[in-house]
């Protein structure tokens, strides 16, 4: 398994921008920065999925960490870090010497004026629980370690402001704290718990401020766990939503290791990406209540989205040989097909499916056939998945929600109106659709042609001919982004690359080369594909500020890593998969592999700013970013 080490040398920067993530396989997670300072509302030690994989709530935000040496309460040493307005206090980063992360576990080493403290955090698999262990070597002195849990006890999108009452109970080993719908139980294996209730006001999260969101909250500390010692000792805290759980540290570590064992013969690059993939694969029950599986689109705020799931599935599950889980994911979505559509998302609270995308269903067909090709599971394909694919094609042919319908004149798919955002470029805020793509979108019809070919539908030849006539512009411009009889949007966007990357392309060989040249010249960056050429008047190179400002840039210049998979497939195709082309593809993919060590350790970001230096923004861990890098790393034998 891959592991990551960061030597900090007692500095706040640049480690305040480096984050970590642990997940529990049911949608919950634990996350913060390397130095332990929460910079997002979504940072916290225990974000539980109360109705897996959604219904997420932030229960335990952080733990205050204090050392009292030789009884000197006037000179307490604190090794945690918080931000209050423009001030960081305490400055525990000065004591931090090393951070390590491996699957399921984070580890910090501190030197607190000669006293060595090793902190280890593990997130329990398929449980809303964490274990937090402190091992301390007092170096011949008398030491008292004080650990103060700080709780939020709210939906993970919400911030707590002002004091409120909690239902609390405690004994010398720990406490229980409850609200009307949440409960948290914290207990220790040593030391003693002392109730010392206090509110700490005005915790500040600078990333929320940058995003134009509320950035300040008040947290409650009900008490402290105290361990006194003059020799090497340890204390383990367990935080759990289950009041009756009895967790064993080593057993939980073994369970996690069994979930994601090292892959035999895997290269270091492939193993690192495969470990990253594990964070997105979570349990979701099927409509009949039986066990199932799904893919979380991204952390910290996305749930399982149909489009993201189907695009990510080949990389996350198929190239890693996780065919049983792939079957579960596809089977879950197959059971939700309605009027020729799979859900684009499930509600975070009601778990009800939402049908509001034109491409998710077509990506489902692609994923189904990739599953059948690589797994050899003809039974599941014939009995469960192929009928769903046929239902999708029939639904699109007859017409379904949001004006999604095949135009009988040319056989192409048209969709939406000026108020809808049905493709992956779906940013909308305050009634403004920032990338209106109603009509016949280029990647939708590339996917449609691909689906017809896979299903041996006789209409495919007509669709290919119509596609070339409607979308082709020139070798220097490639394909139109959206086209109808009355207009063509000639914006240069990465959507056209799918007309080359998919196995079944409606383009001629020369047209394929032209598209690859245009996309390479206008959109390729070291970390993915710009969503709009820099020469376009609509281009926006920075992604920050209030939501309306960020959404305006989201697909109008912002770089997305996931389309680089399609670009490299297309590039290899038009260059006959030559050795030189493979070397160039490896060179283009390498910066994203290196990014695993840069922002959220062990993960790849959702997006980057279009302008240099391509700052990572958005979600700090995104499924299809990892999936497409993993899929191409397998193809390129990196």
Coordinates of C-alpha atoms in Angstrom, one line a residue:
X1 CA 0.0 0.0 0.0
X2 CA 1.1 3.5 -0.7
X3 CA 2.2 5.8 2.1
X4 CA 3.1 9.5 2.2
X5 CA 5.5 11.3 4.5
X6 CA 5.8 15.1 4.9
X7 CA 8.6 16.6 7.0
X8 CA 7.3 19.8 8.5
X9 CA 10.2 21.3 10.4
X10 CA 7.8 23.2 12.6
X11 CA 6.3 25.5 9.9
X12 CA 2.7 26.5 9.3
X13 CA 3.2 27.1 5.6
X14 CA 2.9 25.5 3.1
X15 CA 1.4 22.8 5.2
X16 CA -1.8 24.8 5.9
X17 CA -2.7 24.2 2.2
X18 CA -2.0 20.4 2.5
X19 CA -4.9 18.3 3.5
X20 CA -5.6 14.7 4.4
X21 CA -8.6 12.5 4.1
X22 CA -9.7 9.2 5.7
X23 CA -13.0 7.5 4.7
X24 CA -15.1 4.7 6.2
X25 CA -16.7 3.0 3.2
X26 CA -20.2 4.2 4.0
X27 CA -19.9 7.9 3.1
X28 CA -18.4 9.2 6.3
X29 CA -15.0 10.8 6.5
X30 CA -12.4 12.5 8.6
X31 CA -10.3 15.4 7.2
X32 CA -8.2 18.4 8.0
X33 CA -4.9 20.0 7.2
X34 CA -1.5 18.4 8.0
X35 CA -0.9 20.9 10.8
X36 CA -4.3 20.1 12.3
X37 CA -6.0 23.5 11.6
X38 CA -9.5 23.2 10.1
X39 CA -9.7 25.6 7.2
X40 CA -13.1 24.4 5.8
X41 CA -16.5 23.9 7.4
X42 CA -16.1 20.3 6.1
X43 CA -12.9 19.6 8.1
X44 CA -13.4 17.6 11.2
X45 CA -12.4 14.3 12.9
X46 CA -15.7 12.6 12.6
X47 CA -18.2 13.4 9.8
X48 CA -20.7 10.6 10.1
X49 CA -23.0 9.3 7.3
X50 CA -26.2 8.8 9.3
X51 CA -28.2 7.3 6.4
X52 CA -25.3 5.8 4.4
X53 CA -23.9 7.0 2.2
X54 CA -25.6 10.3 2.8
X55 CA -27.2 12.2 5.7
X56 CA -23.8 13.4 6.7
X57 CA -23.3 15.3 10.0
X58 CA -20.1 16.8 11.5
X59 CA -20.0 15.5 15.1
X60 CA -16.4 15.9 16.3
X61 CA -14.7 18.9 14.9
X62 CA -11.3 18.7 16.6
X63 CA -9.5 17.8 19.8
X64 CA -7.5 20.5 21.7
X65 CA -4.2 19.1 22.8
X66 CA -2.3 20.5 25.9
X67 CA 0.7 19.3 27.8
X68 CA 1.4 20.5 31.4
X69 CA 5.0 19.8 32.5
X70 CA 5.9 19.3 36.2
X71 CA 2.6 20.9 37.2
X72 CA 3.3 24.3 35.7
X73 CA -0.2 25.3 34.6
X74 CA 1.1 28.8 34.0
X75 CA 3.2 27.5 31.1
X76 CA 1.0 25.0 29.3
X77 CA 2.3 23.7 25.9
X78 CA -0.4 23.3 23.2
X79 CA 0.3 21.4 20.0
X80 CA -3.0 21.9 18.2
X81 CA -3.6 24.8 15.7
X82 CA -6.7 27.0 15.2
X83 CA -7.6 30.2 13.3
X84 CA -9.6 32.9 15.1
X85 CA -10.2 35.8 12.7
X86 CA -6.7 36.7 11.4
X87 CA -4.8 35.0 14.3
X88 CA -3.6 31.5 14.6
X89 CA -3.7 30.2 18.2
X90 CA -2.3 28.0 19.5
X91 CA 0.7 27.4 17.2
X92 CA 1.2 23.7 17.6
X93 CA 2.8 23.6 14.2
X94 CA 6.1 24.7 15.8
X95 CA 6.3 21.3 17.5
X96 CA 5.2 19.1 14.5
X97 CA 8.1 17.3 12.9
X98 CA 6.5 14.7 10.7
X99 CA 3.2 13.6 9.1
X100 CA 2.6 10.2 7.6
X101 CA -0.5 8.9 5.8
X102 CA -1.2 5.3 4.7
X103 CA -4.6 3.8 3.8
X104 CA -7.0 4.4 6.7
X105 CA -4.4 5.9 9.0
X106 CA -2.8 9.3 9.7
X107 CA 0.2 9.7 12.0
X108 CA 1.8 12.9 13.5
X109 CA 5.1 13.1 15.4
X110 CA 5.7 16.1 17.7
X111 CA 8.6 17.3 19.7
X112 CA 7.1 19.4 22.5
X113 CA 10.2 20.9 24.2
X114 CA 11.8 17.5 24.3
X115 CA 8.7 15.5 25.1
X116 CA 7.9 13.2 22.1
X117 CA 4.3 12.7 21.3
X118 CA 3.1 10.4 18.5
X119 CA -0.6 10.9 17.5
X120 CA -2.3 8.3 15.3
X121 CA -5.8 8.6 13.9
X122 CA -7.7 5.7 12.3
X123 CA -11.2 5.7 10.8
X124 CA -13.1 2.5 11.4
X125 CA -14.3 0.7 8.3
X126 CA -18.0 0.7 7.7
X127 CA -18.6 2.4 11.0
X128 CA -19.2 6.0 12.0
X129 CA -16.3 5.9 14.4
X130 CA -12.7 7.0 14.8
X131 CA -9.9 6.0 17.1
X132 CA -7.3 8.6 18.2
X133 CA -4.2 7.4 20.0
X134 CA -1.6 9.5 21.8
X135 CA 1.8 7.9 22.7
X136 CA 3.9 10.1 24.9
X137 CA 7.5 9.9 26.1
X138 CA 7.9 12.4 28.9
X139 CA 11.8 12.3 28.8
X140 CA 12.1 12.0 32.6
X141 CA 9.6 14.7 33.5
X142 CA 6.1 14.6 35.0
X143 CA 3.6 15.2 32.3
X144 CA -0.1 15.7 32.2
X145 CA -1.7 15.4 28.8
X146 CA -5.1 17.1 28.4
X147 CA -7.4 16.3 25.4
X148 CA -10.4 18.5 24.8
X149 CA -13.0 17.3 22.3
X150 CA -14.8 20.1 20.4
X151 CA -18.2 19.2 18.9
X152 CA -20.5 20.7 16.3
X153 CA -23.3 18.2 16.1
X154 CA -24.9 19.6 13.0
X155 CA -25.5 18.8 9.3
X156 CA -22.0 18.9 7.7
X157 CA -23.0 21.9 5.5
X158 CA -24.0 24.0 8.5
X159 CA -22.0 26.1 11.0
X160 CA -22.9 26.5 14.6
X161 CA -23.3 30.0 15.9
X162 CA -24.1 30.9 19.5
X163 CA -24.5 28.8 22.5
X164 CA -27.1 26.0 22.7
X165 CA -28.0 23.2 25.1
X166 CA -27.0 19.6 24.6
X167 CA -28.2 16.5 26.4
X168 CA -25.0 15.3 28.1
X169 CA -24.0 12.5 30.5
X170 CA -20.6 11.4 31.6
X171 CA -18.5 9.2 33.9
X172 CA -14.8 8.9 34.6
X173 CA -14.2 7.1 31.3
X174 CA -16.1 9.4 28.9
X175 CA -19.2 11.1 27.8
X176 CA -22.3 11.0 25.6
X177 CA -23.7 14.1 24.0
X178 CA -27.0 14.2 22.1
X179 CA -29.2 16.5 20.0
X180 CA -32.7 15.8 18.7
X181 CA -31.3 13.6 15.8
X182 CA -27.6 13.1 16.5
X183 CA -25.5 11.4 19.2
X184 CA -21.8 11.1 19.9
X185 CA -20.1 8.9 22.5
X186 CA -16.4 9.5 23.4
X187 CA -14.6 7.2 25.8
X188 CA -10.9 6.5 26.6
X189 CA -8.9 3.4 27.6
X190 CA -6.9 5.3 30.2
X191 CA -6.8 8.5 32.2
X192 CA -9.9 10.2 33.5
X193 CA -12.6 12.3 32.0
X194 CA -13.4 15.6 33.7
X195 CA -16.4 17.7 32.8
X196 CA -15.3 21.3 32.1
X197 CA -17.9 22.7 29.8
X198 CA -16.9 25.7 27.7
X199 CA -17.8 27.5 24.4
X200 CA -15.0 28.6 22.1
X201 CA -16.1 31.4 19.8
X202 CA -15.2 32.6 16.3
X203 CA -13.3 29.7 14.8
X204 CA -12.5 30.9 11.3
X205 CA -12.2 28.9 8.1
X206 CA -10.4 30.8 5.5
X207 CA -11.3 28.6 2.5
X208 CA -15.0 29.3 3.2
X209 CA -14.2 33.0 3.3
X210 CA -12.4 32.7 -0.1
X211 CA -15.5 30.9 -1.5
X212 CA -17.8 33.7 -0.3
X213 CA -19.4 31.5 2.3
X214 CA -20.1 31.9 6.1
X215 CA -16.7 31.3 7.6
X216 CA -17.0 31.5 11.3
X217 CA -18.5 29.2 13.9
X218 CA -18.6 28.5 17.7
X219 CA -17.7 25.1 19.1
X220 CA -18.5 23.5 22.3
X221 CA -16.0 21.6 24.5
X222 CA -17.9 19.5 27.1
X223 CA -14.8 18.5 29.1
X224 CA -11.3 17.0 28.9
X225 CA -9.6 13.6 29.1
X226 CA -6.5 13.8 31.3
X227 CA -3.6 11.4 31.4
X228 CA -0.8 12.0 34.0
X229 CA 2.5 10.1 33.7
X230 CA 6.3 10.2 34.3
X231 CA 7.1 7.4 32.0
X232 CA 6.2 6.3 28.5
X233 CA 2.4 5.9 28.2
X234 CA -0.5 6.0 25.8
X235 CA -4.2 6.9 25.7
X236 CA -6.7 6.1 23.1
X237 CA -10.0 8.0 22.5
X238 CA -12.8 6.4 20.6
X239 CA -15.5 8.6 19.1
X240 CA -18.6 6.7 17.9
X241 CA -22.3 7.2 17.1
X242 CA -23.0 3.7 18.7
X243 CA -23.2 3.9 22.5
X244 CA -22.6 0.1 22.9
X245 CA -19.6 -0.4 20.6
X246 CA -16.5 -2.1 21.9
X247 CA -13.6 -1.4 19.5
X248 CA -10.2 -2.9 19.4
X249 CA -7.4 -0.8 17.9
X250 CA -5.4 -3.6 16.2
X251 CA -8.6 -5.4 15.0
X252 CA -9.8 -2.3 13.3
X253 CA -6.4 -1.8 11.7
X254 CA -6.5 -5.4 10.4
X255 CA -10.0 -4.9 9.1
X256 CA -9.0 -1.8 7.1
X257 CA -5.9 -3.5 5.7
X258 CA -8.0 -6.4 4.5
X259 CA -10.3 -4.0 2.6
X260 CA -7.5 -2.7 0.4
X261 CA -4.5 -5.1 0.3
X262 CA -1.5 -4.3 -1.9
X263 CA -2.1 -5.3 -5.5
X264 CA 0.2 -8.1 -6.6
X265 CA 2.7 -6.8 -9.2
X266 CA 1.3 -3.3 -9.2
X267 CA 3.7 -0.4 -9.9
X268 CA 4.1 2.3 -7.2
X269 CA 2.1 4.7 -9.4
X270 CA -0.7 2.2 -10.0
X271 CA -0.8 1.3 -6.3
X272 CA -1.0 4.9 -5.2
X273 CA -3.9 5.6 -7.6
X274 CA -5.6 2.4 -6.6
X275 CA -5.4 3.4 -2.9
X276 CA -6.9 6.7 -3.8
X277 CA -9.7 4.9 -5.6
X278 CA -10.7 3.1 -2.5
X279 CA -12.0 6.2 -0.8
X280 CA -14.8 6.6 -3.3
X281 CA -16.2 3.1 -3.3
X282 CA -19.0 3.0 -0.6
X283 CA -22.0 0.9 0.4
X284 CA -25.5 1.8 -0.8
X285 CA -28.5 -0.5 -0.4
X286 CA -30.4 -1.5 -3.5
X287 CA -34.1 -0.5 -3.9
X288 CA -35.1 -3.9 -2.3
X289 CA -32.9 -3.2 0.7
X290 CA -30.2 -5.8 -0.2
X291 CA -26.5 -4.8 0.0
X292 CA -25.1 -2.8 -2.9
X293 CA -22.3 -0.5 -3.8
X294 CA -21.9 3.0 -5.3
X295 CA -19.3 5.6 -6.0
X296 CA -19.0 8.9 -4.2
X297 CA -18.3 11.7 -6.7
X298 CA -16.0 13.7 -4.4
X299 CA -15.1 14.8 -1.0
X300 CA -16.0 16.7 1.0
X301 CA -19.4 17.6 -0.3
X302 CA -20.5 15.4 -3.2
X303 CA -22.6 12.2 -2.8
X304 CA -23.0 9.6 -5.5
X305 CA -23.9 11.2 -8.9
X306 CA -24.9 9.0 -11.8
X307 CA -22.8 10.8 -14.4
X308 CA -19.7 10.8 -12.2
X309 CA -20.2 7.2 -11.2
X310 CA -20.4 5.9 -14.8
X311 CA -17.4 7.9 -16.0
X312 CA -15.4 6.9 -13.0
X313 CA -16.4 3.2 -12.9
X314 CA -14.0 1.8 -15.5
X315 CA -11.0 3.4 -13.8
X316 CA -12.0 2.8 -10.2
X317 CA -13.4 -0.7 -10.5
X318 CA -12.6 -2.4 -13.8
X319 CA -8.9 -1.8 -14.2
X320 CA -8.4 -2.8 -10.6
X321 CA -10.4 -6.1 -11.1
X322 CA -13.2 -5.2 -8.7
X323 CA -15.8 -6.8 -10.8
X324 CA -18.2 -7.8 -8.0
X325 CA -18.4 -4.2 -6.8
X326 CA -18.8 -2.9 -10.4
X327 CA -21.7 -5.3 -10.8
X328 CA -23.3 -4.0 -7.7
X329 CA -22.9 -0.4 -8.8
X330 CA -24.3 -1.0 -12.3
X331 CA -27.1 -3.2 -10.9
X332 CA -28.2 -0.5 -8.4
X333 CA -28.5 2.1 -11.2
X334 CA -30.1 -0.4 -13.6
X335 CA -32.9 -0.8 -11.1
X336 CA -33.5 3.0 -11.0
X337 CA -33.9 3.4 -14.8
X338 CA -37.0 5.5 -15.3
X339 CA -38.3 6.8 -18.7
X340 CA -35.0 5.9 -20.2
X341 CA -32.9 7.7 -17.6
X342 CA -30.7 6.8 -14.7
X343 CA -30.6 9.2 -11.7
X344 CA -28.0 11.9 -11.7
X345 CA -28.0 12.0 -8.0
X346 CA -29.6 10.9 -4.8
X347 CA -30.8 13.5 -2.3
X348 CA -28.6 13.9 0.7
X349 CA -31.5 13.7 3.1
X350 CA -34.4 11.8 1.5
X351 CA -32.2 9.5 -0.6
X352 CA -34.7 10.0 -3.4
X353 CA -33.3 9.8 -7.0
X354 CA -33.2 12.9 -9.2
X355 CA -33.4 12.6 -13.0
X356 CA -31.9 15.7 -14.5
X357 CA -29.1 14.8 -16.8
X358 CA -28.8 13.9 -20.5
X359 CA -25.4 12.2 -20.4
X360 CA -25.4 10.0 -17.3
X361 CA -27.6 7.3 -19.0
X362 CA -25.3 7.2 -22.1
X363 CA -22.3 6.9 -19.9
X364 CA -24.1 4.0 -18.2
X365 CA -24.3 2.2 -21.5
X366 CA -20.6 2.7 -22.0
X367 CA -19.8 1.5 -18.5
X368 CA -22.0 -1.6 -18.9
X369 CA -20.3 -2.7 -22.1
X370 CA -16.8 -2.1 -20.6
X371 CA -17.9 -4.2 -17.6
X372 CA -19.1 -7.0 -19.9
X373 CA -15.9 -6.8 -22.0
X374 CA -13.5 -6.9 -19.0
X375 CA -15.3 -9.1 -16.6
X376 CA -16.8 -11.8 -18.9
X377 CA -20.0 -11.8 -16.8
X378 CA -22.4 -12.6 -19.6
X379 CA -25.2 -13.6 -17.2
X380 CA -25.5 -10.3 -15.4
X381 CA -25.0 -8.4 -18.6
X382 CA -27.8 -10.3 -20.4
X383 CA -30.3 -10.5 -17.5
X384 CA -29.9 -7.2 -15.7
X385 CA -27.8 -4.7 -17.6
X386 CA -28.6 -5.1 -21.3
X387 CA -32.4 -4.6 -20.7
X388 CA -31.6 -1.3 -18.9
X389 CA -29.4 -0.2 -21.9
X390 CA -32.3 -1.0 -24.3
X391 CA -34.7 0.9 -22.1
X392 CA -32.5 4.0 -22.2
X393 CA -32.2 3.9 -26.0
X394 CA -36.0 3.5 -26.3
X395 CA -36.6 6.3 -23.9
X396 CA -34.3 8.7 -25.8
X397 CA -36.0 7.6 -29.1
X398 CA -39.5 8.2 -27.9
X399 CA -38.6 11.3 -25.8
X400 CA -38.3 11.7 -22.1
X401 CA -37.8 14.4 -19.5
X402 CA -36.4 17.9 -20.3
X403 CA -37.1 17.6 -24.0
X404 CA -34.6 14.8 -24.4
X405 CA -35.5 13.2 -27.7
X406 CA -34.1 11.9 -31.0
X407 CA -34.7 14.2 -33.9
X408 CA -36.3 11.8 -36.6
X409 CA -34.9 14.0 -39.3
X410 CA -31.2 13.4 -38.6
X411 CA -31.2 10.8 -35.8
X412 CA -29.3 13.0 -33.4
X413 CA -30.3 13.7 -29.7
X414 CA -31.6 17.1 -28.8
X415 CA -32.2 18.2 -25.2
X416 CA -33.1 21.0 -22.8
X417 CA -34.0 24.7 -23.2
X418 CA -32.5 28.0 -22.1
X419 CA -33.2 27.3 -18.4
X420 CA -31.8 23.8 -18.1
X421 CA -28.2 22.4 -17.6
X422 CA -28.3 18.8 -18.5
X423 CA -24.7 18.1 -19.6
X424 CA -21.7 17.9 -17.3
X425 CA -21.2 21.6 -17.8
X426 CA -24.1 22.3 -15.5
X427 CA -23.3 25.4 -13.4
X428 CA -26.3 27.4 -12.5
X429 CA -26.8 30.1 -9.9
X430 CA -29.6 32.6 -9.2
X431 CA -31.4 31.4 -12.3
X432 CA -28.4 32.0 -14.6
X433 CA -27.2 29.0 -16.7
X434 CA -23.5 29.8 -17.3
X435 CA -22.9 27.3 -20.1
X436 CA -26.2 27.0 -21.9
X437 CA -26.0 24.0 -24.2
X438 CA -29.5 23.2 -25.1
X439 CA -30.0 21.6 -28.4
X440 CA -27.6 19.0 -29.9
X441 CA -24.5 18.9 -27.8
X442 CA -21.4 17.4 -29.4
X443 CA -20.4 14.9 -26.7
X444 CA -24.0 13.8 -26.2
X445 CA -24.3 12.8 -29.8
X446 CA -20.8 11.2 -29.8
X447 CA -22.1 9.1 -26.8
X448 CA -25.3 8.4 -28.6
X449 CA -23.5 7.1 -31.7
X450 CA -21.3 5.0 -29.6
X451 CA -24.3 3.5 -27.8
X452 CA -26.1 2.7 -31.0
X453 CA -22.9 0.9 -32.3
X454 CA -22.6 -1.1 -29.1
X455 CA -26.3 -2.2 -29.4
X456 CA -25.9 -3.0 -33.1
X457 CA -28.7 -0.4 -33.8
X458 CA -29.1 0.1 -37.6
X459 CA -29.5 3.8 -37.1
X460 CA -25.8 4.3 -36.3
X461 CA -24.7 4.9 -39.9
X462 CA -27.3 7.7 -40.4
X463 CA -26.2 9.3 -37.1
X464 CA -22.6 9.3 -38.1
X465 CA -23.3 11.0 -41.3
X466 CA -25.6 13.6 -39.6
X467 CA -22.9 14.1 -36.9
X468 CA -20.2 15.0 -39.4
X469 CA -22.5 17.4 -41.4
X470 CA -23.7 19.2 -38.3
X471 CA -20.7 19.5 -36.1
X472 CA -17.6 19.6 -38.3
X473 CA -16.1 23.1 -38.7
X474 CA -12.5 22.8 -40.0
X475 CA -9.1 21.2 -39.1
X476 CA -8.2 24.4 -37.3
X477 CA -11.4 24.6 -35.2
X478 CA -12.5 21.0 -34.9
X479 CA -16.1 20.5 -33.9
X480 CA -18.8 22.8 -32.8
X481 CA -19.8 22.5 -29.2
X482 CA -23.5 22.7 -29.7
X483 CA -25.2 22.8 -33.1
X484 CA -28.7 23.0 -34.5
X485 CA -30.1 23.8 -37.9
X486 CA -30.3 27.5 -37.0
X487 CA -27.0 28.1 -35.1
X488 CA -23.7 26.6 -34.1
X489 CA -21.7 27.4 -30.9
X490 CA -18.1 27.3 -32.1
X491 CA -16.6 27.7 -28.7
X492 CA -13.5 25.5 -28.3
X493 CA -14.2 23.2 -25.4
X494 CA -13.0 19.7 -24.5
X495 CA -16.4 18.1 -25.2
X496 CA -15.4 17.5 -28.8
X497 CA -12.6 15.1 -27.8
X498 CA -15.1 12.3 -26.9
X499 CA -16.0 12.1 -30.6
X500 CA -12.4 10.7 -31.0
X501 CA -11.8 8.9 -27.7
X502 CA -14.8 6.6 -27.6
X503 CA -14.3 3.2 -29.3
X504 CA -16.9 4.0 -31.9
X505 CA -16.1 7.4 -33.6
X506 CA -18.4 9.1 -36.1
X507 CA -15.5 11.0 -37.6
X508 CA -13.1 10.3 -40.4
X509 CA -9.4 9.7 -39.7
X510 CA -8.4 13.2 -40.8
X511 CA -11.2 14.8 -38.7
X512 CA -10.1 12.8 -35.7
X513 CA -6.6 14.2 -36.1
X514 CA -7.9 17.7 -36.5
X515 CA -9.9 17.5 -33.2
X516 CA -6.9 16.2 -31.3
X517 CA -4.7 19.0 -32.6
X518 CA -7.2 21.7 -31.7
X519 CA -7.8 20.4 -28.2
X520 CA -4.1 19.9 -27.6
X521 CA -3.2 23.4 -28.8
X522 CA -6.0 25.3 -27.1
X523 CA -7.0 23.4 -23.9
X524 CA -4.2 21.1 -22.6
X525 CA -2.5 22.1 -19.4
X526 CA -0.2 20.1 -17.1
X527 CA -3.1 19.3 -14.8
X528 CA -5.9 18.6 -17.3
X529 CA -8.1 20.3 -19.8
X530 CA -9.3 23.9 -19.8
X531 CA -13.1 24.0 -20.3
X532 CA -12.7 26.9 -22.7
X533 CA -10.0 28.3 -24.9
X534 CA -8.1 31.3 -23.4
X535 CA -8.7 33.3 -26.5
X536 CA -12.5 33.2 -26.0
X537 CA -14.1 36.3 -24.6
X538 CA -16.0 34.2 -22.1
X539 CA -12.8 32.7 -20.6
X540 CA -12.3 33.1 -16.8
X541 CA -8.9 32.1 -15.5
X542 CA -9.6 32.4 -11.7
X543 CA -12.0 30.5 -9.5
X544 CA -12.8 32.2 -6.3
X545 CA -15.3 34.5 -4.6
X546 CA -19.1 34.0 -4.1
X547 CA -20.9 31.1 -5.7
X548 CA -22.2 33.1 -8.6
X549 CA -18.6 34.2 -9.4
X550 CA -17.2 30.7 -9.1
X551 CA -20.0 29.1 -11.1
X552 CA -19.4 31.6 -13.9
X553 CA -15.8 30.2 -14.1
X554 CA -16.6 26.6 -13.4
X555 CA -16.8 25.5 -17.1
X556 CA -15.5 28.7 -18.7
X557 CA -11.8 28.2 -18.4
X558 CA -11.4 26.2 -15.2
X559 CA -9.2 23.2 -15.7
X560 CA -10.7 19.7 -15.1
X561 CA -8.4 16.7 -14.7
X562 CA -10.9 14.0 -15.8
X563 CA -11.1 14.9 -19.5
X564 CA -7.4 14.3 -19.9
X565 CA -8.3 10.6 -20.0
X566 CA -10.3 11.0 -23.1
X567 CA -7.7 13.3 -24.6
X568 CA -4.9 10.7 -24.1
X569 CA -7.1 8.0 -25.5
X570 CA -7.7 10.1 -28.6
X571 CA -4.1 11.1 -28.9
X572 CA -3.0 7.5 -28.8
X573 CA -5.6 6.6 -31.3
X574 CA -4.6 9.1 -34.0
X575 CA -1.0 8.2 -33.4
X576 CA -1.6 4.4 -33.8
X577 CA -0.6 3.8 -30.1
X578 CA 3.1 4.2 -31.1
X579 CA 5.9 4.0 -28.6
X580 CA 6.6 7.7 -29.0
X581 CA 2.9 8.6 -28.5
X582 CA 2.9 6.4 -25.3
X583 CA 6.0 8.2 -24.0
X584 CA 4.3 11.6 -24.7
X585 CA 1.1 10.5 -23.0
X586 CA 3.1 9.4 -19.9
X587 CA 4.7 12.8 -19.8
X588 CA 1.4 14.6 -20.0
X589 CA -0.1 12.4 -17.2
X590 CA 2.8 12.6 -14.8
X591 CA 2.0 16.0 -13.2
X592 CA -1.4 14.7 -12.1
X593 CA 0.2 11.6 -10.6
X594 CA 2.6 14.0 -8.8
X595 CA -0.4 15.9 -7.5
X596 CA -1.1 13.0 -5.2
X597 CA 1.6 14.5 -3.0
X598 CA 0.7 18.2 -3.3
X599 CA -2.8 19.2 -2.1
X600 CA -4.9 16.6 -0.4
X601 CA -2.3 14.0 0.3
X602 CA -3.0 10.8 -1.7
X603 CA -5.8 12.3 -3.8
X604 CA -6.4 14.4 -6.9
X605 CA -8.4 17.6 -6.9
X606 CA -11.7 18.2 -8.7
X607 CA -10.5 21.3 -10.6
X608 CA -7.7 23.8 -11.0
X609 CA -7.7 27.4 -12.0
X610 CA -7.3 28.0 -15.7
X611 CA -4.5 30.6 -15.3
X612 CA -1.0 29.6 -14.1
X613 CA 0.1 28.3 -11.7
X614 CA -3.2 26.3 -11.9
X615 CA -4.1 26.5 -8.2
X616 CA -6.2 23.4 -7.0
X617 CA -9.7 24.5 -6.0
X618 CA -13.1 22.9 -5.5
X619 CA -13.3 19.5 -4.0
X620 CA -10.0 18.3 -2.6
X621 CA -10.7 14.7 -3.8
X622 CA -12.7 13.8 -6.9
X623 CA -13.6 10.3 -8.1
X624 CA -13.3 10.8 -11.9
X625 CA -10.0 12.7 -11.5
X626 CA -8.5 9.7 -9.9
X627 CA -10.4 7.2 -12.1
X628 CA -9.2 8.5 -15.4
X629 CA -5.6 8.9 -14.2
X630 CA -5.8 5.3 -12.9
X631 CA -7.3 4.0 -16.1
X632 CA -4.6 5.7 -18.3
X633 CA -1.8 4.7 -15.9
X634 CA -2.9 1.1 -16.4
X635 CA -3.0 1.5 -20.2
X636 CA 0.4 3.2 -20.3
X637 CA 1.9 0.8 -17.8
X638 CA 3.1 3.6 -15.5

